[in-house]
PDB file of C-alpha atoms in Angstrom:
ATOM      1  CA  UNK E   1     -21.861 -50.164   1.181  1.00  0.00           C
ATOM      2  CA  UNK E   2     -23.891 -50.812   4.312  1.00  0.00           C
ATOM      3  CA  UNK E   3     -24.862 -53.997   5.072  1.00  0.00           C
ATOM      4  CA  UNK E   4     -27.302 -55.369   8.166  1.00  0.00           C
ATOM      5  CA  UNK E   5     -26.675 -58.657   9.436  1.00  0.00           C
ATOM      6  CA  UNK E   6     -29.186 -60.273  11.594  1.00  0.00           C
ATOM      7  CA  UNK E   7     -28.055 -63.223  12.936  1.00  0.00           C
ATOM      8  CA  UNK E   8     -28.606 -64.742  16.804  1.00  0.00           C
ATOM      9  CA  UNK E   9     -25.568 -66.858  16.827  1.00  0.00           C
ATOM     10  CA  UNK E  10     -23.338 -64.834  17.832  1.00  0.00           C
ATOM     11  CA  UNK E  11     -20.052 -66.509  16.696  1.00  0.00           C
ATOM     12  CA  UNK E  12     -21.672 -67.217  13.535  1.00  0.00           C
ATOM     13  CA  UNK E  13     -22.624 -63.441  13.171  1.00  0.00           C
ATOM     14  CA  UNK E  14     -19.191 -62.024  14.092  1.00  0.00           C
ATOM     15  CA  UNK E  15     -17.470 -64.093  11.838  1.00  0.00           C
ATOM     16  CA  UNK E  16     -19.480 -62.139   9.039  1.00  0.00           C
ATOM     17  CA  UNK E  17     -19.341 -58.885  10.308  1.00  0.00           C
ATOM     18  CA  UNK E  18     -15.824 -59.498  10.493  1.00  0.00           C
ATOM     19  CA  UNK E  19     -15.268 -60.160   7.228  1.00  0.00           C
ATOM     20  CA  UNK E  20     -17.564 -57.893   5.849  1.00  0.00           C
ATOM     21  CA  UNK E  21     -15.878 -54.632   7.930  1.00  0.00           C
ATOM     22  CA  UNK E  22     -12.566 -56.329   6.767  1.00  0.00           C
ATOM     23  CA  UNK E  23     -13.760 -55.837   3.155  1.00  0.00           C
ATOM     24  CA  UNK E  24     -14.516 -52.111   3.559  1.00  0.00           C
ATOM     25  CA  UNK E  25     -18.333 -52.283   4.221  1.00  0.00           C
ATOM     26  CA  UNK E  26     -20.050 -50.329   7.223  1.00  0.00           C
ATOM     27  CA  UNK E  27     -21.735 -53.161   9.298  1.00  0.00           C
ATOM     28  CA  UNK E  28     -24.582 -53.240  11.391  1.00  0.00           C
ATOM     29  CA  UNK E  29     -25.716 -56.126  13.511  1.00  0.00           C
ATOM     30  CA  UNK E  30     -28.945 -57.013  15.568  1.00  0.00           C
ATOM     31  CA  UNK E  31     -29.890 -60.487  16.487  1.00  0.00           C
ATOM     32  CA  UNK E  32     -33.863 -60.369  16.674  1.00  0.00           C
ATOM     33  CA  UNK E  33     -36.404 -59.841  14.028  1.00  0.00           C
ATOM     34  CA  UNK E  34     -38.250 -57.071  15.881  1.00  0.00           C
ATOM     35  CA  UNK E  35     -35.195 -55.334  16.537  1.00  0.00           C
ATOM     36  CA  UNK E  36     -34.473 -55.629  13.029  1.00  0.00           C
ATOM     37  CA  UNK E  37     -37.913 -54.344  11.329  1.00  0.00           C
ATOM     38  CA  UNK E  38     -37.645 -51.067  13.453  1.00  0.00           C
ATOM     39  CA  UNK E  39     -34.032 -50.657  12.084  1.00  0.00           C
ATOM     40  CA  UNK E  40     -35.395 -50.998   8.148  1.00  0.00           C
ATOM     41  CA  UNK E  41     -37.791 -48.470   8.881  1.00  0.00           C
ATOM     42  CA  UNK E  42     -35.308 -46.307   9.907  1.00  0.00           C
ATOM     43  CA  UNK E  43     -31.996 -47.019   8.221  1.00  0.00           C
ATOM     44  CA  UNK E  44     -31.009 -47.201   4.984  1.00  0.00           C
ATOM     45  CA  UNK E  45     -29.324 -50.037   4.442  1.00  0.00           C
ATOM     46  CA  UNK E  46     -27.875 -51.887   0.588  1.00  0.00           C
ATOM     47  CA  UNK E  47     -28.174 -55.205   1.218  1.00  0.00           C
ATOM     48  CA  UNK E  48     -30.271 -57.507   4.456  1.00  0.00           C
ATOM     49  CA  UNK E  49     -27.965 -60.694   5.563  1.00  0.00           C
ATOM     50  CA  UNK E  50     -30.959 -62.208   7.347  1.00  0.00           C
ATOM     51  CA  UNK E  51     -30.895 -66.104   9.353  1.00  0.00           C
ATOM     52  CA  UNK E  52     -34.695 -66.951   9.296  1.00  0.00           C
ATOM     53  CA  UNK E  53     -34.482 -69.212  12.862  1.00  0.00           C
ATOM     54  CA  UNK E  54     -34.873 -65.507  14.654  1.00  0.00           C
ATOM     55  CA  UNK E  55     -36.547 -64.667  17.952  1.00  0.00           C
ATOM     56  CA  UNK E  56     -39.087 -62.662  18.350  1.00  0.00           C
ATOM     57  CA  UNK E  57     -40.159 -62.422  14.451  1.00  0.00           C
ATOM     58  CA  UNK E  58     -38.774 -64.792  11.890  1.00  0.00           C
ATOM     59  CA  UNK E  59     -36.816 -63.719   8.939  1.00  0.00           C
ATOM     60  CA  UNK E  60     -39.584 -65.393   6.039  1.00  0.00           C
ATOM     61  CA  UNK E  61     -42.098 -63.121   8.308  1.00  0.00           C
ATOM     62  CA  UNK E  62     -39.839 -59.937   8.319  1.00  0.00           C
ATOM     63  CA  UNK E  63     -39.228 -60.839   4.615  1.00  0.00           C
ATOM     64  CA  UNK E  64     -42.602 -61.287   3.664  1.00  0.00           C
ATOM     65  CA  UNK E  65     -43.368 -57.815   5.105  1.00  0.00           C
ATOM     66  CA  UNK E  66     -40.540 -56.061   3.204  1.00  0.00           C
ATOM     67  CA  UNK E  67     -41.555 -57.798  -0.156  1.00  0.00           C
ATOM     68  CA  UNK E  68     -45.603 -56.667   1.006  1.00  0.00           C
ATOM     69  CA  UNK E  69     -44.518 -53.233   1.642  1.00  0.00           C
ATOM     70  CA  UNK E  70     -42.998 -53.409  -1.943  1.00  0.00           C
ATOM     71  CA  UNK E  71     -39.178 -52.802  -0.502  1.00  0.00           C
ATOM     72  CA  UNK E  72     -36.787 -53.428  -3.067  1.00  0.00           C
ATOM     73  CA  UNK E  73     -33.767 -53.930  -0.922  1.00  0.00           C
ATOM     74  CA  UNK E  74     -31.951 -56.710  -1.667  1.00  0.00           C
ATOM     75  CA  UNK E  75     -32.255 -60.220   0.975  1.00  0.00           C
ATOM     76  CA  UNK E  76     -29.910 -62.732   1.228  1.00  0.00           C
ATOM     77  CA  UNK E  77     -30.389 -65.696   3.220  1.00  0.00           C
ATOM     78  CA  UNK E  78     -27.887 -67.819   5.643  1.00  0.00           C
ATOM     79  CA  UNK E  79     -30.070 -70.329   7.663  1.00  0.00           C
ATOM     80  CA  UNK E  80     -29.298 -74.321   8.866  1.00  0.00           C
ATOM     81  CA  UNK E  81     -32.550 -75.104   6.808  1.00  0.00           C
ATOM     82  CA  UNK E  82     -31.526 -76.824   4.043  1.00  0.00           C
ATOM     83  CA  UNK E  83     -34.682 -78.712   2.524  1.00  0.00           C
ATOM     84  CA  UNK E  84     -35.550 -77.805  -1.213  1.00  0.00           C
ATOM     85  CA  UNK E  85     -38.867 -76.977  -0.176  1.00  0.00           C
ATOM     86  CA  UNK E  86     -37.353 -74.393   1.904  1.00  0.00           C
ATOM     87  CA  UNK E  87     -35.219 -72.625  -0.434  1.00  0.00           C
ATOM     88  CA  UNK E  88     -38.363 -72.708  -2.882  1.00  0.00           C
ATOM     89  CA  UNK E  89     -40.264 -71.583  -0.508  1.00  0.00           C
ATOM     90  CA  UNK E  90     -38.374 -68.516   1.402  1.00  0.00           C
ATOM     91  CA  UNK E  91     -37.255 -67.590  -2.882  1.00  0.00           C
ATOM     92  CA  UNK E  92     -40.867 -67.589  -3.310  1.00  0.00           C
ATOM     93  CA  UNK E  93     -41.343 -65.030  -0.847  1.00  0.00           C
ATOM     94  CA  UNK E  94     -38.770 -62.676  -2.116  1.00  0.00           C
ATOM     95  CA  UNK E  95     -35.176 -63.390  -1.306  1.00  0.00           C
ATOM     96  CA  UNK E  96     -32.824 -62.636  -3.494  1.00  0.00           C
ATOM     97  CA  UNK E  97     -30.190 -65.536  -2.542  1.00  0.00           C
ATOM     98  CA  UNK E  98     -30.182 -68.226  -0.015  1.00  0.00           C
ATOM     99  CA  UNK E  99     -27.275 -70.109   1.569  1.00  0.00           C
ATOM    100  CA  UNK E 100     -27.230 -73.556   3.645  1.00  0.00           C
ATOM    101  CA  UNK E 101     -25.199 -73.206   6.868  1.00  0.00           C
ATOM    102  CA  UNK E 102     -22.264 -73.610   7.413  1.00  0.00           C
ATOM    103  CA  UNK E 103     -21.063 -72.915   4.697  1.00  0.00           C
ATOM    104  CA  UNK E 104     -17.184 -71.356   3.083  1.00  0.00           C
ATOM    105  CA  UNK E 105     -17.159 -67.673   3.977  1.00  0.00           C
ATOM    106  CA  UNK E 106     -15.687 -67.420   0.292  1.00  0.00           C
ATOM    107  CA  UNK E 107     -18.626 -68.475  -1.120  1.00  0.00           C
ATOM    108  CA  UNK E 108     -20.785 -66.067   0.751  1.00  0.00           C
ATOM    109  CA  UNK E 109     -18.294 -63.442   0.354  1.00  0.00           C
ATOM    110  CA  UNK E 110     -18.518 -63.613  -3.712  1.00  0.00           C
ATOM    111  CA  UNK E 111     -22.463 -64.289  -3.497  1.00  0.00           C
ATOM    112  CA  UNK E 112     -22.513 -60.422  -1.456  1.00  0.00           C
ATOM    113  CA  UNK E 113     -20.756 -59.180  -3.863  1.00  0.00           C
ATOM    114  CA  UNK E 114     -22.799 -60.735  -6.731  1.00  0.00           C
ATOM    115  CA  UNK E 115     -26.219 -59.190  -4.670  1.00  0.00           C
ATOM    116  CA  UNK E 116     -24.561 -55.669  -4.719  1.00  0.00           C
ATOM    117  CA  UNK E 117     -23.575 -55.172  -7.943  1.00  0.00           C
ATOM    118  CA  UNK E 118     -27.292 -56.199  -8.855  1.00  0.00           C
ATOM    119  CA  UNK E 119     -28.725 -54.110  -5.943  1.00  0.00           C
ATOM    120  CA  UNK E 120     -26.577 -51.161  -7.112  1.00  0.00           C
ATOM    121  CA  UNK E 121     -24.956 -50.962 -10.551  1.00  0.00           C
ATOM    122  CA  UNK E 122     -29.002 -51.931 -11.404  1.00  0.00           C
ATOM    123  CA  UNK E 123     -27.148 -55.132 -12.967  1.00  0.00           C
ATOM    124  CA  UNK E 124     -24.078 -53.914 -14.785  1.00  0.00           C
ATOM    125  CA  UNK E 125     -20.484 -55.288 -13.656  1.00  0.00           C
ATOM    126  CA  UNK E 126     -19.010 -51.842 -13.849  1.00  0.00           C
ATOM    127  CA  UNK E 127     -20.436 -48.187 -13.559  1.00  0.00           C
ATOM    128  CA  UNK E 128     -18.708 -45.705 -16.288  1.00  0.00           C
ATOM    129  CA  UNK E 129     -18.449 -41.801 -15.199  1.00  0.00           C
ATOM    130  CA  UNK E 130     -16.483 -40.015 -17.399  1.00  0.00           C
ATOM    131  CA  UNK E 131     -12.889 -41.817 -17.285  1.00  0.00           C
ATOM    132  CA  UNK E 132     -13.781 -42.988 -14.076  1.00  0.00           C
ATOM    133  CA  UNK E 133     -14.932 -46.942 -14.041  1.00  0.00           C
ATOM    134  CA  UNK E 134     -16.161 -48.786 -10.709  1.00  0.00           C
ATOM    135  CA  UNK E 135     -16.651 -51.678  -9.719  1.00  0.00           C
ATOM    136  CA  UNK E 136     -19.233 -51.544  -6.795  1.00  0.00           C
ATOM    137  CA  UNK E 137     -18.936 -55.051  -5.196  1.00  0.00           C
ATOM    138  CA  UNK E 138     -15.126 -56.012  -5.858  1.00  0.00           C
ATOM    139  CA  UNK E 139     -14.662 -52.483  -4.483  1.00  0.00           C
ATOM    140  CA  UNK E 140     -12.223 -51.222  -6.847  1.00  0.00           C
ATOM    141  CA  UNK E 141     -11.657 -48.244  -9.509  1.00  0.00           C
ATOM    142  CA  UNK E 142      -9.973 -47.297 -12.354  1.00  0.00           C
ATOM    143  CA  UNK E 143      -8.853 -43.755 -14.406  1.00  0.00           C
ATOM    144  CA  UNK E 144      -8.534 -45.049 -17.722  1.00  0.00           C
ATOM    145  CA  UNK E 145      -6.043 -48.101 -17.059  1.00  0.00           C
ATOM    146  CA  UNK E 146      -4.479 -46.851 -13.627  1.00  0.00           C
ATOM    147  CA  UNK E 147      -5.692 -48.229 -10.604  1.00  0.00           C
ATOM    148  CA  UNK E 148      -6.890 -46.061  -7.659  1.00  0.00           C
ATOM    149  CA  UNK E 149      -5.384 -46.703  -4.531  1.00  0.00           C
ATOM    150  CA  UNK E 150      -8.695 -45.639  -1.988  1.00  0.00           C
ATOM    151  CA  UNK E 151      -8.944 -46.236   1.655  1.00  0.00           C
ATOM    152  CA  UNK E 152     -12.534 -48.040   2.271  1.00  0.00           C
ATOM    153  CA  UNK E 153     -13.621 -44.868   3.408  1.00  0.00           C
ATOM    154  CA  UNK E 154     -12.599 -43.015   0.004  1.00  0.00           C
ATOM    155  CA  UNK E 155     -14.673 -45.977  -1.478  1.00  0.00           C
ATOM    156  CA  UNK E 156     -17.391 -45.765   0.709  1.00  0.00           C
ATOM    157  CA  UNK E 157     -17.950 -42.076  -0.037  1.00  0.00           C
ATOM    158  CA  UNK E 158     -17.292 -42.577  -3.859  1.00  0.00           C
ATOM    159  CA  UNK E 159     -20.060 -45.442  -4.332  1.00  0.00           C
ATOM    160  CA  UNK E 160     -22.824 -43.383  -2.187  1.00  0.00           C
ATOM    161  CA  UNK E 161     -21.998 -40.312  -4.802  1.00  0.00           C
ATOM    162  CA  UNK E 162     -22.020 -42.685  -7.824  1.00  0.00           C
ATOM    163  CA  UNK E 163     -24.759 -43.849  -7.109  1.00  0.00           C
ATOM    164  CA  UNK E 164     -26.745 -40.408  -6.909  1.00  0.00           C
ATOM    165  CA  UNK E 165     -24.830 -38.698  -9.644  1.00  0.00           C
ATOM    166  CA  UNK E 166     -25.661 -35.586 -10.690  1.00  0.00           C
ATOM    167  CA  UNK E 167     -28.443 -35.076  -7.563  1.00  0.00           C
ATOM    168  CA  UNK E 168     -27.338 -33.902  -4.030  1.00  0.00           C
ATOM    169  CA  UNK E 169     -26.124 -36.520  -1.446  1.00  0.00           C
ATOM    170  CA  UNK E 170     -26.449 -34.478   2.174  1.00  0.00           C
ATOM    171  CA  UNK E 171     -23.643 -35.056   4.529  1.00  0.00           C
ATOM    172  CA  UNK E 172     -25.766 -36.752   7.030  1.00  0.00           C
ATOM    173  CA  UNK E 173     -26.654 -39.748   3.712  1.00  0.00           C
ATOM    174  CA  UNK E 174     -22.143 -39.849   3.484  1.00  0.00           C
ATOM    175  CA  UNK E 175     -21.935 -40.085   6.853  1.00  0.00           C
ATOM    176  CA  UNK E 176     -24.462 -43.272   7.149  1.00  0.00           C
ATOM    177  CA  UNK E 177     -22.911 -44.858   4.024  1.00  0.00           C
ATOM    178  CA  UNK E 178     -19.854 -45.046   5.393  1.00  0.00           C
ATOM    179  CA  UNK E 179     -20.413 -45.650   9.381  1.00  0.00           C
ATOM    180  CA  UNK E 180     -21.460 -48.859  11.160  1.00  0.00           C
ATOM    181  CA  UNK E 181     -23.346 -47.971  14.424  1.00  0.00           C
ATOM    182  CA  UNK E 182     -20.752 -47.941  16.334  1.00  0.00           C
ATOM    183  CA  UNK E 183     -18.423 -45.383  14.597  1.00  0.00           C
ATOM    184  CA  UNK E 184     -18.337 -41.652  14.049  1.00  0.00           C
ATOM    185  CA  UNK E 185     -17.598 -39.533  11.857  1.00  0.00           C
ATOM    186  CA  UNK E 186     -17.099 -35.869  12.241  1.00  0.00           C
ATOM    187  CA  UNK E 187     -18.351 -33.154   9.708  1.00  0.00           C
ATOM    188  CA  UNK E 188     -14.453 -32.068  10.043  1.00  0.00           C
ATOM    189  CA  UNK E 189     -13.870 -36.177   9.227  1.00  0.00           C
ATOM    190  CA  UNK E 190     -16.502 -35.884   6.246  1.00  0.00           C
ATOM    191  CA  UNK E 191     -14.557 -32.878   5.003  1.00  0.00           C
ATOM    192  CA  UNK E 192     -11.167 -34.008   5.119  1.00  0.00           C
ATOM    193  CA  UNK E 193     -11.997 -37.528   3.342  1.00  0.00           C
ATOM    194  CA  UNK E 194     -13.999 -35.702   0.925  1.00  0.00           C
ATOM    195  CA  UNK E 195     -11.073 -33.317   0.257  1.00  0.00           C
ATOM    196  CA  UNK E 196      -8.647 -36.932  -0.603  1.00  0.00           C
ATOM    197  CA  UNK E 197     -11.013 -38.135  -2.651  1.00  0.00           C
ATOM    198  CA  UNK E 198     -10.945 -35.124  -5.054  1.00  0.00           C
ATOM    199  CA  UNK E 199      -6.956 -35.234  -5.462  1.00  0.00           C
ATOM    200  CA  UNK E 200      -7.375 -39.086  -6.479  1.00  0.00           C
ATOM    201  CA  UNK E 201     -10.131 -38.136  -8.578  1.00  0.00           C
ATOM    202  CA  UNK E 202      -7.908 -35.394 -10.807  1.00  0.00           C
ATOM    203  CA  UNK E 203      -8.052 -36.174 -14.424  1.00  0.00           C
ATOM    204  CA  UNK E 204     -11.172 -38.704 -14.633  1.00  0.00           C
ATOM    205  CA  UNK E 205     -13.992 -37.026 -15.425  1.00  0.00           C
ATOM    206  CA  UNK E 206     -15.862 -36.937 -12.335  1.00  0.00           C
ATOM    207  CA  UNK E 207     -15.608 -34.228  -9.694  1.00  0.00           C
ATOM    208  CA  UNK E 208     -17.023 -33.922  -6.380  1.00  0.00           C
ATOM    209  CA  UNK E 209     -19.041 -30.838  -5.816  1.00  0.00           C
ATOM    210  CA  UNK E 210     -19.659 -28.937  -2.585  1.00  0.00           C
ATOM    211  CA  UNK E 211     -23.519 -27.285  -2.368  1.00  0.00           C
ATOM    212  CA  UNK E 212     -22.539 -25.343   1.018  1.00  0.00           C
ATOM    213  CA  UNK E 213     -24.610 -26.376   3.890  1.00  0.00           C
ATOM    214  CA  UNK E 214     -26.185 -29.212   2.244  1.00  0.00           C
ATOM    215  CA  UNK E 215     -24.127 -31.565   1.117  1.00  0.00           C
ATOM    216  CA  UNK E 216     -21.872 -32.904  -2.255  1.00  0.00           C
ATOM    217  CA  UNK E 217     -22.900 -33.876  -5.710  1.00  0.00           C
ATOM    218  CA  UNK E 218     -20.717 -35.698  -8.254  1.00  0.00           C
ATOM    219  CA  UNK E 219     -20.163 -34.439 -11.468  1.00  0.00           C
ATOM    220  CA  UNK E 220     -19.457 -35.816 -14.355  1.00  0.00           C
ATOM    221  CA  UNK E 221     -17.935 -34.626 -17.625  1.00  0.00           C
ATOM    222  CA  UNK E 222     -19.008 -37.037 -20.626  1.00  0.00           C
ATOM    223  CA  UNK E 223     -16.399 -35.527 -23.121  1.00  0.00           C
ATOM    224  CA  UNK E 224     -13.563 -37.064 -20.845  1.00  0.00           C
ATOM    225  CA  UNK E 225     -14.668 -40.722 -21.492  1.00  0.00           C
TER     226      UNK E 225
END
């Protein structure tokens, strides 16, 4: 999944991305809110870590222009403000989740994962394709009762065609699923991870299909549930 962090402490924000990366998400971190609204207009991102004490343009103003703009995208909030008339407040607004600094990066660990299932399994624990069962937060699948063993890569690329099945996902959409701004990934890359995702995918119901030029779809054979 990709997550954006925006967060002007710096310690405070590569702790997260840390621990985020470390848990197989693609990361992306900014640490102003201007910065930030020009990357939602142009990324797509699954879930917005946002601090609201931000330079430039707060995070209740970004996220009361996201929620105005009718963005669905799922905000979770890490901020020293911890007032109850805050929390009501900034929940009032739109966020989907707020947390009082500092705080155990357990807790916010299990609360991300919590957002994304929501944001992305549309509120179901698991997603069912075929034989195939995923978990999209905990980041983990299963062929009937055997576990797969998938890089976070392999996952990455599985949960962005999950979550499109049966329509096209273009290269370019893989590519930024997987990839933090600071990585690359080649087509030859794509192609390759693609191709070891298949083999682990042999026997469950789902196959990934190439549409030359364009991009993969995954298919998904009812009969084999």
């Amino acid at each position: 999944m990709r997550i954006l962090v925006v967060e002007d402490d710096s310690a405070i924000a590569e702790g997260l991305c840390a621990g985020l990366r470390d848990s197989g998400h693609a990361v992306d971190h900014l640490a102003d809110g201007r910065q930030a609204r020009v990357a939602l207009e142009e990324r797509t991102h699954d879930l917005l870590v946002l601090d609201l004490g931000l330079p430039y343009l707060s995070g209740d103003r970004l996220l009361q222009e996201l929620r105005k703009q009718q963005n669905p995208l799922a905000v979770f909030i890490v901020t020293a403000r911890d007032s109850m008339e805050e929390r009501i407040r900034v929940l009032d607004l739109g966020a989907d989740d707020y947390l009082v600094k500092p705080f155990a990066y357990a807790e916010f660990a299990a609360r991300v994962r919590a957002l994304l299932r929501r944001q992305v399994a549309h509120g179901r624990p698991e997603m069912l394709l075929g034989r195939l069962r995923l978990d999209i937060a905990g980041r983990r699948g299963w062929v009937g009762d055997r576990e797969l063993e998938l890089t976070a890569r392999e996952f990455g690329l599985l949960s962005a065609l999950a979550a499109r099945q049966e329509r096209l996902t273009s290269r370019s959409q893989l590519i930024e699923a997987v990839c933090d701004w600071n990585e690359e990934l080649t087509d030859n890359g794509l192609d390759i991870a693609v191709h070891r995702l298949r083999r682990k995918l042999e026997n469950s119901g789902a196959s990934v299909r190439t549409v030359r030029g364009l991009g993969y779809i995954l298919k998904v054979d009812d009969k084999a549930a």
